[in-house]
Amino acid sequence: MKKLLLLAAVAIMSVCTMNAQTEIKYQGEVDLGYSLGVGEFASNRINIHTIQGFKVGDYFSAGIGFGADVYHEGGGTNIMIPVFLNMKGYLLNSSVTPYLSFDIGGGIGVGELSGVSGMMISPAIGIKTGAFKAQLGYNVQKISESGIGINMSAMQLKLGFAF
């Protein structure tokens, strides 16, 4: 995870130094989503995420995200805490802006999932109008415990606000 954060910092500094006139400003996001499990180990989950980072110019943003993925199948509630790097590329600079998003990081289990962890990757497409945003993506969550790994994939819909 430390290498991932260092890589993110280097990438942001590289983009910033390309053009000294590039405006850099804080950007925060809050998302509420639902992931519909697909595949052999399908499990639906509710997603509550926040991303805190920077918007560089009009076409790129990056930040660190965290939140809670609440798995609610099988009669119980299980929670994974995702921690990830988010990068977005905005395709237009207009009032309605489509974007591409990519998350990479890991999840840490709490409660009944304590001791379970794994890698998370989530590419998505979205649209932003004003502060409101919506995105559709594909979430891959690999969880493992004691050397046994399970891939949990899901189609993900998120609605949120950027500020």
PDB file of N, CA, C and O in Angstrom, residues 41-111:
ATOM      1  N   PHE A  41     -18.932 -16.643  -7.105  1.00  0.00           N
ATOM      2  CA  PHE A  41     -19.040 -16.237  -5.708  1.00  0.00           C
ATOM      3  C   PHE A  41     -19.706 -14.864  -5.628  1.00  0.00           C
ATOM      4  O   PHE A  41     -19.188 -13.947  -5.015  1.00  0.00           O
ATOM      5  N   ALA A  42     -20.881 -14.734  -6.254  1.00  0.00           N
ATOM      6  CA  ALA A  42     -21.599 -13.466  -6.312  1.00  0.00           C
ATOM      7  C   ALA A  42     -22.135 -13.089  -4.936  1.00  0.00           C
ATOM      8  O   ALA A  42     -22.673 -13.924  -4.217  1.00  0.00           O
ATOM      9  N   SER A  43     -21.956 -11.844  -4.578  1.00  0.00           N
ATOM     10  CA  SER A  43     -22.479 -11.327  -3.322  1.00  0.00           C
ATOM     11  C   SER A  43     -22.805  -9.849  -3.517  1.00  0.00           C
ATOM     12  O   SER A  43     -21.942  -9.067  -3.896  1.00  0.00           O
ATOM     13  N   ASN A  44     -24.057  -9.480  -3.262  1.00  0.00           N
ATOM     14  CA  ASN A  44     -24.474  -8.094  -3.388  1.00  0.00           C
ATOM     15  C   ASN A  44     -23.957  -7.291  -2.197  1.00  0.00           C
ATOM     16  O   ASN A  44     -23.753  -7.827  -1.112  1.00  0.00           O
ATOM     17  N   ARG A  45     -23.764  -5.983  -2.417  1.00  0.00           N
ATOM     18  CA  ARG A  45     -23.272  -5.135  -1.345  1.00  0.00           C
ATOM     19  C   ARG A  45     -23.657  -3.675  -1.568  1.00  0.00           C
ATOM     20  O   ARG A  45     -23.815  -3.223  -2.689  1.00  0.00           O
ATOM     21  N   ILE A  46     -23.797  -2.968  -0.466  1.00  0.00           N
ATOM     22  CA  ILE A  46     -24.030  -1.528  -0.468  1.00  0.00           C
ATOM     23  C   ILE A  46     -22.675  -0.863  -0.265  1.00  0.00           C
ATOM     24  O   ILE A  46     -21.884  -1.293   0.568  1.00  0.00           O
ATOM     25  N   ASN A  47     -22.407   0.185  -1.041  1.00  0.00           N
ATOM     26  CA  ASN A  47     -21.122   0.886  -0.973  1.00  0.00           C
ATOM     27  C   ASN A  47     -21.327   2.310  -0.471  1.00  0.00           C
ATOM     28  O   ASN A  47     -22.169   3.028  -0.988  1.00  0.00           O
ATOM     29  N   ILE A  48     -20.546   2.698   0.518  1.00  0.00           N
ATOM     30  CA  ILE A  48     -20.500   4.081   0.989  1.00  0.00           C
ATOM     31  C   ILE A  48     -19.026   4.471   0.960  1.00  0.00           C
ATOM     32  O   ILE A  48     -18.227   3.930   1.718  1.00  0.00           O
ATOM     33  N   HIS A  49     -18.671   5.383   0.037  1.00  0.00           N
ATOM     34  CA  HIS A  49     -17.261   5.736  -0.167  1.00  0.00           C
ATOM     35  C   HIS A  49     -17.077   7.245  -0.154  1.00  0.00           C
ATOM     36  O   HIS A  49     -17.968   7.993  -0.542  1.00  0.00           O
ATOM     37  N   THR A  50     -15.900   7.661   0.224  1.00  0.00           N
ATOM     38  CA  THR A  50     -15.488   9.048   0.072  1.00  0.00           C
ATOM     39  C   THR A  50     -14.099   9.070  -0.550  1.00  0.00           C
ATOM     40  O   THR A  50     -13.303   8.146  -0.330  1.00  0.00           O
ATOM     41  N   ILE A  51     -13.849  10.087  -1.342  1.00  0.00           N
ATOM     42  CA  ILE A  51     -12.536  10.283  -1.965  1.00  0.00           C
ATOM     43  C   ILE A  51     -12.086  11.695  -1.628  1.00  0.00           C
ATOM     44  O   ILE A  51     -12.850  12.652  -1.786  1.00  0.00           O
ATOM     45  N   GLN A  52     -10.861  11.816  -1.161  1.00  0.00           N
ATOM     46  CA  GLN A  52     -10.290  13.117  -0.829  1.00  0.00           C
ATOM     47  C   GLN A  52      -9.021  13.278  -1.664  1.00  0.00           C
ATOM     48  O   GLN A  52      -8.128  12.447  -1.580  1.00  0.00           O
ATOM     49  N   GLY A  53      -8.985  14.318  -2.484  1.00  0.00           N
ATOM     50  CA  GLY A  53      -7.833  14.479  -3.352  1.00  0.00           C
ATOM     51  C   GLY A  53      -7.772  15.839  -4.003  1.00  0.00           C
ATOM     52  O   GLY A  53      -8.226  16.832  -3.446  1.00  0.00           O
ATOM     53  N   PHE A  54      -7.247  15.853  -5.242  1.00  0.00           N
ATOM     54  CA  PHE A  54      -7.003  17.095  -5.955  1.00  0.00           C
ATOM     55  C   PHE A  54      -7.461  16.985  -7.397  1.00  0.00           C
ATOM     56  O   PHE A  54      -7.344  15.935  -8.016  1.00  0.00           O
ATOM     57  N   LYS A  55      -7.977  18.084  -7.921  1.00  0.00           N
ATOM     58  CA  LYS A  55      -8.275  18.179  -9.345  1.00  0.00           C
ATOM     59  C   LYS A  55      -7.156  19.005  -9.963  1.00  0.00           C
ATOM     60  O   LYS A  55      -6.831  20.101  -9.489  1.00  0.00           O
ATOM     61  N   VAL A  56      -6.547  18.455 -10.991  1.00  0.00           N
ATOM     62  CA  VAL A  56      -5.424  19.105 -11.662  1.00  0.00           C
ATOM     63  C   VAL A  56      -5.931  19.590 -13.021  1.00  0.00           C
ATOM     64  O   VAL A  56      -6.214  18.786 -13.908  1.00  0.00           O
ATOM     65  N   GLY A  57      -6.071  20.906 -13.168  1.00  0.00           N
ATOM     66  CA  GLY A  57      -6.618  21.455 -14.400  1.00  0.00           C
ATOM     67  C   GLY A  57      -8.083  21.051 -14.554  1.00  0.00           C
ATOM     68  O   GLY A  57      -8.789  20.805 -13.577  1.00  0.00           O
ATOM     69  N   ASP A  58      -8.528  20.954 -15.797  1.00  0.00           N
ATOM     70  CA  ASP A  58      -9.928  20.633 -16.072  1.00  0.00           C
ATOM     71  C   ASP A  58     -10.162  19.163 -16.398  1.00  0.00           C
ATOM     72  O   ASP A  58     -11.308  18.733 -16.491  1.00  0.00           O
ATOM     73  N   TYR A  59      -9.099  18.378 -16.565  1.00  0.00           N
ATOM     74  CA  TYR A  59      -9.281  17.049 -17.144  1.00  0.00           C
ATOM     75  C   TYR A  59      -8.767  15.874 -16.299  1.00  0.00           C
ATOM     76  O   TYR A  59      -8.852  14.740 -16.735  1.00  0.00           O
ATOM     77  N   PHE A  60      -8.240  16.113 -15.097  1.00  0.00           N
ATOM     78  CA  PHE A  60      -7.692  15.003 -14.316  1.00  0.00           C
ATOM     79  C   PHE A  60      -7.901  15.251 -12.824  1.00  0.00           C
ATOM     80  O   PHE A  60      -7.767  16.377 -12.348  1.00  0.00           O
ATOM     81  N   SER A  61      -8.228  14.188 -12.089  1.00  0.00           N
ATOM     82  CA  SER A  61      -8.250  14.257 -10.632  1.00  0.00           C
ATOM     83  C   SER A  61      -7.723  12.948 -10.062  1.00  0.00           C
ATOM     84  O   SER A  61      -7.796  11.898 -10.707  1.00  0.00           O
ATOM     85  N   ALA A  62      -7.186  13.025  -8.852  1.00  0.00           N
ATOM     86  CA  ALA A  62      -6.670  11.842  -8.160  1.00  0.00           C
ATOM     87  C   ALA A  62      -6.857  12.048  -6.671  1.00  0.00           C
ATOM     88  O   ALA A  62      -6.810  13.180  -6.183  1.00  0.00           O
ATOM     89  N   GLY A  63      -7.086  10.951  -5.977  1.00  0.00           N
ATOM     90  CA  GLY A  63      -7.258  11.060  -4.543  1.00  0.00           C
ATOM     91  C   GLY A  63      -7.234   9.701  -3.872  1.00  0.00           C
ATOM     92  O   GLY A  63      -7.211   8.661  -4.532  1.00  0.00           O
ATOM     93  N   ILE A  64      -7.261   9.732  -2.566  1.00  0.00           N
ATOM     94  CA  ILE A  64      -7.302   8.524  -1.756  1.00  0.00           C
ATOM     95  C   ILE A  64      -8.746   8.327  -1.307  1.00  0.00           C
ATOM     96  O   ILE A  64      -9.379   9.259  -0.805  1.00  0.00           O
ATOM     97  N   GLY A  65      -9.244   7.108  -1.493  1.00  0.00           N
ATOM     98  CA  GLY A  65     -10.614   6.798  -1.118  1.00  0.00           C
ATOM     99  C   GLY A  65     -10.668   5.760  -0.015  1.00  0.00           C
ATOM    100  O   GLY A  65      -9.755   4.959   0.151  1.00  0.00           O
ATOM    101  N   PHE A  66     -11.747   5.798   0.737  1.00  0.00           N
ATOM    102  CA  PHE A  66     -12.019   4.788   1.763  1.00  0.00           C
ATOM    103  C   PHE A  66     -13.515   4.787   2.023  1.00  0.00           C
ATOM    104  O   PHE A  66     -14.242   5.663   1.559  1.00  0.00           O
ATOM    105  N   GLY A  67     -13.997   3.795   2.739  1.00  0.00           N
ATOM    106  CA  GLY A  67     -15.418   3.729   3.023  1.00  0.00           C
ATOM    107  C   GLY A  67     -15.804   2.402   3.620  1.00  0.00           C
ATOM    108  O   GLY A  67     -15.030   1.785   4.367  1.00  0.00           O
ATOM    109  N   ALA A  68     -17.003   1.934   3.261  1.00  0.00           N
ATOM    110  CA  ALA A  68     -17.511   0.657   3.751  1.00  0.00           C
ATOM    111  C   ALA A  68     -18.289  -0.031   2.644  1.00  0.00           C
ATOM    112  O   ALA A  68     -19.081   0.594   1.944  1.00  0.00           O
ATOM    113  N   ASP A  69     -18.028  -1.316   2.465  1.00  0.00           N
ATOM    114  CA  ASP A  69     -18.812  -2.178   1.581  1.00  0.00           C
ATOM    115  C   ASP A  69     -19.556  -3.139   2.496  1.00  0.00           C
ATOM    116  O   ASP A  69     -18.943  -3.946   3.191  1.00  0.00           O
ATOM    117  N   VAL A  70     -20.872  -3.032   2.515  1.00  0.00           N
ATOM    118  CA  VAL A  70     -21.704  -3.812   3.422  1.00  0.00           C
ATOM    119  C   VAL A  70     -22.328  -4.966   2.647  1.00  0.00           C
ATOM    120  O   VAL A  70     -23.204  -4.764   1.812  1.00  0.00           O
ATOM    121  N   TYR A  71     -21.856  -6.177   2.915  1.00  0.00           N
ATOM    122  CA  TYR A  71     -22.377  -7.402   2.301  1.00  0.00           C
ATOM    123  C   TYR A  71     -23.565  -7.852   3.128  1.00  0.00           C
ATOM    124  O   TYR A  71     -23.456  -8.008   4.341  1.00  0.00           O
ATOM    125  N   HIS A  72     -24.718  -8.077   2.486  1.00  0.00           N
ATOM    126  CA  HIS A  72     -25.930  -8.353   3.245  1.00  0.00           C
ATOM    127  C   HIS A  72     -26.620  -9.653   2.837  1.00  0.00           C
ATOM    128  O   HIS A  72     -27.831  -9.789   2.962  1.00  0.00           O
ATOM    129  N   GLU A  73     -25.870 -10.615   2.364  1.00  0.00           N
ATOM    130  CA  GLU A  73     -26.464 -11.892   1.960  1.00  0.00           C
ATOM    131  C   GLU A  73     -26.131 -12.975   2.972  1.00  0.00           C
ATOM    132  O   GLU A  73     -25.191 -12.852   3.745  1.00  0.00           O
ATOM    133  N   GLY A  74     -26.913 -14.036   2.957  1.00  0.00           N
ATOM    134  CA  GLY A  74     -26.663 -15.160   3.847  1.00  0.00           C
ATOM    135  C   GLY A  74     -27.162 -14.928   5.261  1.00  0.00           C
ATOM    136  O   GLY A  74     -26.707 -15.564   6.198  1.00  0.00           O
ATOM    137  N   GLY A  75     -28.097 -13.996   5.437  1.00  0.00           N
ATOM    138  CA  GLY A  75     -28.693 -13.778   6.745  1.00  0.00           C
ATOM    139  C   GLY A  75     -27.894 -12.900   7.681  1.00  0.00           C
ATOM    140  O   GLY A  75     -28.351 -12.569   8.761  1.00  0.00           O
ATOM    141  N   GLY A  76     -26.705 -12.495   7.310  1.00  0.00           N
ATOM    142  CA  GLY A  76     -25.890 -11.651   8.180  1.00  0.00           C
ATOM    143  C   GLY A  76     -25.383 -10.440   7.441  1.00  0.00           C
ATOM    144  O   GLY A  76     -25.583 -10.287   6.248  1.00  0.00           O
ATOM    145  N   THR A  77     -24.738  -9.572   8.193  1.00  0.00           N
ATOM    146  CA  THR A  77     -24.135  -8.382   7.609  1.00  0.00           C
ATOM    147  C   THR A  77     -22.635  -8.452   7.829  1.00  0.00           C
ATOM    148  O   THR A  77     -22.174  -8.622   8.956  1.00  0.00           O
ATOM    149  N   ASN A  78     -21.891  -8.350   6.730  1.00  0.00           N
ATOM    150  CA  ASN A  78     -20.435  -8.371   6.779  1.00  0.00           C
ATOM    151  C   ASN A  78     -19.914  -7.078   6.163  1.00  0.00           C
ATOM    152  O   ASN A  78     -20.487  -6.569   5.210  1.00  0.00           O
ATOM    153  N   ILE A  79     -18.810  -6.576   6.700  1.00  0.00           N
ATOM    154  CA  ILE A  79     -18.294  -5.285   6.245  1.00  0.00           C
ATOM    155  C   ILE A  79     -16.832  -5.416   5.836  1.00  0.00           C
ATOM    156  O   ILE A  79     -16.021  -5.996   6.548  1.00  0.00           O
ATOM    157  N   MET A  80     -16.526  -4.861   4.661  1.00  0.00           N
ATOM    158  CA  MET A  80     -15.149  -4.688   4.200  1.00  0.00           C
ATOM    159  C   MET A  80     -14.885  -3.186   4.130  1.00  0.00           C
ATOM    160  O   MET A  80     -15.739  -2.421   3.684  1.00  0.00           O
ATOM    161  N   ILE A  81     -13.715  -2.785   4.572  1.00  0.00           N
ATOM    162  CA  ILE A  81     -13.300  -1.388   4.506  1.00  0.00           C
ATOM    163  C   ILE A  81     -12.322  -1.249   3.337  1.00  0.00           C
ATOM    164  O   ILE A  81     -11.183  -1.701   3.420  1.00  0.00           O
ATOM    165  N   PRO A  82     -12.761  -0.647   2.210  1.00  0.00           N
ATOM    166  CA  PRO A  82     -11.835  -0.449   1.098  1.00  0.00           C
ATOM    167  C   PRO A  82     -10.972   0.802   1.309  1.00  0.00           C
ATOM    168  O   PRO A  82     -11.450   1.818   1.815  1.00  0.00           O
ATOM    169  N   VAL A  83      -9.713   0.706   0.930  1.00  0.00           N
ATOM    170  CA  VAL A  83      -8.781   1.833   0.903  1.00  0.00           C
ATOM    171  C   VAL A  83      -8.147   1.788  -0.480  1.00  0.00           C
ATOM    172  O   VAL A  83      -7.570   0.775  -0.865  1.00  0.00           O
ATOM    173  N   PHE A  84      -8.272   2.880  -1.244  1.00  0.00           N
ATOM    174  CA  PHE A  84      -7.878   2.812  -2.644  1.00  0.00           C
ATOM    175  C   PHE A  84      -7.410   4.153  -3.189  1.00  0.00           C
ATOM    176  O   PHE A  84      -7.699   5.204  -2.629  1.00  0.00           O
ATOM    177  N   LEU A  85      -6.692   4.079  -4.285  1.00  0.00           N
ATOM    178  CA  LEU A  85      -6.303   5.241  -5.073  1.00  0.00           C
ATOM    179  C   LEU A  85      -7.339   5.385  -6.179  1.00  0.00           C
ATOM    180  O   LEU A  85      -7.655   4.415  -6.863  1.00  0.00           O
ATOM    181  N   ASN A  86      -7.891   6.583  -6.337  1.00  0.00           N
ATOM    182  CA  ASN A  86      -8.854   6.867  -7.405  1.00  0.00           C
ATOM    183  C   ASN A  86      -8.240   7.865  -8.370  1.00  0.00           C
ATOM    184  O   ASN A  86      -7.643   8.858  -7.950  1.00  0.00           O
ATOM    185  N   MET A  87      -8.384   7.585  -9.660  1.00  0.00           N
ATOM    186  CA  MET A  87      -7.962   8.513 -10.706  1.00  0.00           C
ATOM    187  C   MET A  87      -9.115   8.690 -11.681  1.00  0.00           C
ATOM    188  O   MET A  87      -9.776   7.711 -12.041  1.00  0.00           O
ATOM    189  N   LYS A  88      -9.363   9.941 -12.079  1.00  0.00           N
ATOM    190  CA  LYS A  88     -10.427  10.234 -13.034  1.00  0.00           C
ATOM    191  C   LYS A  88      -9.873  11.079 -14.170  1.00  0.00           C
ATOM    192  O   LYS A  88      -9.097  12.000 -13.943  1.00  0.00           O
ATOM    193  N   GLY A  89     -10.331  10.761 -15.372  1.00  0.00           N
ATOM    194  CA  GLY A  89     -10.039  11.566 -16.545  1.00  0.00           C
ATOM    195  C   GLY A  89     -11.344  12.124 -17.084  1.00  0.00           C
ATOM    196  O   GLY A  89     -12.252  11.360 -17.435  1.00  0.00           O
ATOM    197  N   TYR A  90     -11.480  13.442 -17.092  1.00  0.00           N
ATOM    198  CA  TYR A  90     -12.696  14.097 -17.573  1.00  0.00           C
ATOM    199  C   TYR A  90     -12.547  14.338 -19.072  1.00  0.00           C
ATOM    200  O   TYR A  90     -11.552  14.897 -19.527  1.00  0.00           O
ATOM    201  N   LEU A  91     -13.536  13.905 -19.839  1.00  0.00           N
ATOM    202  CA  LEU A  91     -13.418  13.933 -21.292  1.00  0.00           C
ATOM    203  C   LEU A  91     -13.778  15.277 -21.909  1.00  0.00           C
ATOM    204  O   LEU A  91     -13.372  15.570 -23.036  1.00  0.00           O
ATOM    205  N   LEU A  92     -14.546  16.102 -21.206  1.00  0.00           N
ATOM    206  CA  LEU A  92     -14.932  17.427 -21.679  1.00  0.00           C
ATOM    207  C   LEU A  92     -14.802  18.420 -20.541  1.00  0.00           C
ATOM    208  O   LEU A  92     -14.780  18.041 -19.373  1.00  0.00           O
ATOM    209  N   ASN A  93     -14.792  19.688 -20.884  1.00  0.00           N
ATOM    210  CA  ASN A  93     -14.855  20.748 -19.884  1.00  0.00           C
ATOM    211  C   ASN A  93     -16.137  21.517 -20.158  1.00  0.00           C
ATOM    212  O   ASN A  93     -16.139  22.543 -20.810  1.00  0.00           O
ATOM    213  N   SER A  94     -17.261  20.950 -19.694  1.00  0.00           N
ATOM    214  CA  SER A  94     -18.569  21.563 -19.956  1.00  0.00           C
ATOM    215  C   SER A  94     -19.472  21.336 -18.746  1.00  0.00           C
ATOM    216  O   SER A  94     -19.083  20.718 -17.761  1.00  0.00           O
ATOM    217  N   SER A  95     -20.726  21.810 -18.840  1.00  0.00           N
ATOM    218  CA  SER A  95     -21.648  21.657 -17.713  1.00  0.00           C
ATOM    219  C   SER A  95     -22.052  20.201 -17.493  1.00  0.00           C
ATOM    220  O   SER A  95     -22.391  19.805 -16.387  1.00  0.00           O
ATOM    221  N   VAL A  96     -22.042  19.394 -18.542  1.00  0.00           N
ATOM    222  CA  VAL A  96     -22.272  17.953 -18.439  1.00  0.00           C
ATOM    223  C   VAL A  96     -20.992  17.283 -18.925  1.00  0.00           C
ATOM    224  O   VAL A  96     -20.639  17.384 -20.096  1.00  0.00           O
ATOM    225  N   THR A  97     -20.290  16.621 -18.003  1.00  0.00           N
ATOM    226  CA  THR A  97     -18.964  16.099 -18.296  1.00  0.00           C
ATOM    227  C   THR A  97     -18.895  14.588 -18.114  1.00  0.00           C
ATOM    228  O   THR A  97     -19.040  14.100 -16.997  1.00  0.00           O
ATOM    229  N   PRO A  98     -18.664  13.835 -19.191  1.00  0.00           N
ATOM    230  CA  PRO A  98     -18.407  12.400 -19.024  1.00  0.00           C
ATOM    231  C   PRO A  98     -16.978  12.185 -18.516  1.00  0.00           C
ATOM    232  O   PRO A  98     -16.095  13.005 -18.766  1.00  0.00           O
ATOM    233  N   TYR A  99     -16.785  11.080 -17.774  1.00  0.00           N
ATOM    234  CA  TYR A  99     -15.455  10.794 -17.261  1.00  0.00           C
ATOM    235  C   TYR A  99     -15.200   9.302 -17.195  1.00  0.00           C
ATOM    236  O   TYR A  99     -16.121   8.488 -17.221  1.00  0.00           O
ATOM    237  N   LEU A 100     -13.910   8.954 -17.119  1.00  0.00           N
ATOM    238  CA  LEU A 100     -13.456   7.588 -16.886  1.00  0.00           C
ATOM    239  C   LEU A 100     -12.823   7.570 -15.501  1.00  0.00           C
ATOM    240  O   LEU A 100     -12.087   8.488 -15.136  1.00  0.00           O
ATOM    241  N   SER A 101     -13.117   6.532 -14.736  1.00  0.00           N
ATOM    242  CA  SER A 101     -12.619   6.432 -13.369  1.00  0.00           C
ATOM    243  C   SER A 101     -11.939   5.083 -13.168  1.00  0.00           C
ATOM    244  O   SER A 101     -12.346   4.078 -13.768  1.00  0.00           O
ATOM    245  N   PHE A 102     -10.918   5.060 -12.320  1.00  0.00           N
ATOM    246  CA  PHE A 102     -10.223   3.808 -12.013  1.00  0.00           C
ATOM    247  C   PHE A 102      -9.810   3.817 -10.550  1.00  0.00           C
ATOM    248  O   PHE A 102      -9.160   4.751 -10.091  1.00  0.00           O
ATOM    249  N   ASP A 103     -10.225   2.787  -9.820  1.00  0.00           N
ATOM    250  CA  ASP A 103      -9.833   2.603  -8.420  1.00  0.00           C
ATOM    251  C   ASP A 103      -8.944   1.375  -8.322  1.00  0.00           C
ATOM    252  O   ASP A 103      -9.224   0.355  -8.950  1.00  0.00           O
ATOM    253  N   ILE A 104      -7.908   1.469  -7.510  1.00  0.00           N
ATOM    254  CA  ILE A 104      -7.071   0.304  -7.216  1.00  0.00           C
ATOM    255  C   ILE A 104      -6.643   0.401  -5.753  1.00  0.00           C
ATOM    256  O   ILE A 104      -6.260   1.468  -5.278  1.00  0.00           O
ATOM    257  N   GLY A 105      -6.772  -0.698  -5.053  1.00  0.00           N
ATOM    258  CA  GLY A 105      -6.408  -0.709  -3.650  1.00  0.00           C
ATOM    259  C   GLY A 105      -6.721  -2.046  -3.013  1.00  0.00           C
ATOM    260  O   GLY A 105      -6.613  -3.090  -3.657  1.00  0.00           O
ATOM    261  N   GLY A 106      -7.161  -2.006  -1.776  1.00  0.00           N
ATOM    262  CA  GLY A 106      -7.446  -3.234  -1.057  1.00  0.00           C
ATOM    263  C   GLY A 106      -8.598  -3.067  -0.103  1.00  0.00           C
ATOM    264  O   GLY A 106      -9.027  -1.954   0.191  1.00  0.00           O
ATOM    265  N   GLY A 107      -9.105  -4.200   0.363  1.00  0.00           N
ATOM    266  CA  GLY A 107     -10.182  -4.201   1.339  1.00  0.00           C
ATOM    267  C   GLY A 107      -9.748  -4.945   2.587  1.00  0.00           C
ATOM    268  O   GLY A 107      -9.018  -5.932   2.511  1.00  0.00           O
ATOM    269  N   ILE A 108     -10.213  -4.475   3.727  1.00  0.00           N
ATOM    270  CA  ILE A 108      -9.884  -5.080   5.010  1.00  0.00           C
ATOM    271  C   ILE A 108     -11.191  -5.439   5.697  1.00  0.00           C
ATOM    272  O   ILE A 108     -12.064  -4.576   5.884  1.00  0.00           O
ATOM    273  N   GLY A 109     -11.348  -6.696   6.073  1.00  0.00           N
ATOM    274  CA  GLY A 109     -12.566  -7.147   6.728  1.00  0.00           C
ATOM    275  C   GLY A 109     -12.634  -6.731   8.182  1.00  0.00           C
ATOM    276  O   GLY A 109     -11.621  -6.691   8.876  1.00  0.00           O
ATOM    277  N   VAL A 110     -13.848  -6.408   8.641  1.00  0.00           N
ATOM    278  CA  VAL A 110     -14.078  -6.108  10.058  1.00  0.00           C
ATOM    279  C   VAL A 110     -15.235  -6.976  10.549  1.00  0.00           C
ATOM    280  O   VAL A 110     -15.998  -7.515   9.757  1.00  0.00           O
ATOM    281  N   GLY A 111     -15.372  -7.094  11.843  1.00  0.00           N
ATOM    282  CA  GLY A 111     -16.438  -7.914  12.413  1.00  0.00           C
ATOM    283  C   GLY A 111     -16.223  -9.378  12.079  1.00  0.00           C
ATOM    284  O   GLY A 111     -15.150  -9.930  12.298  1.00  0.00           O
TER     285      GLY A 111
END
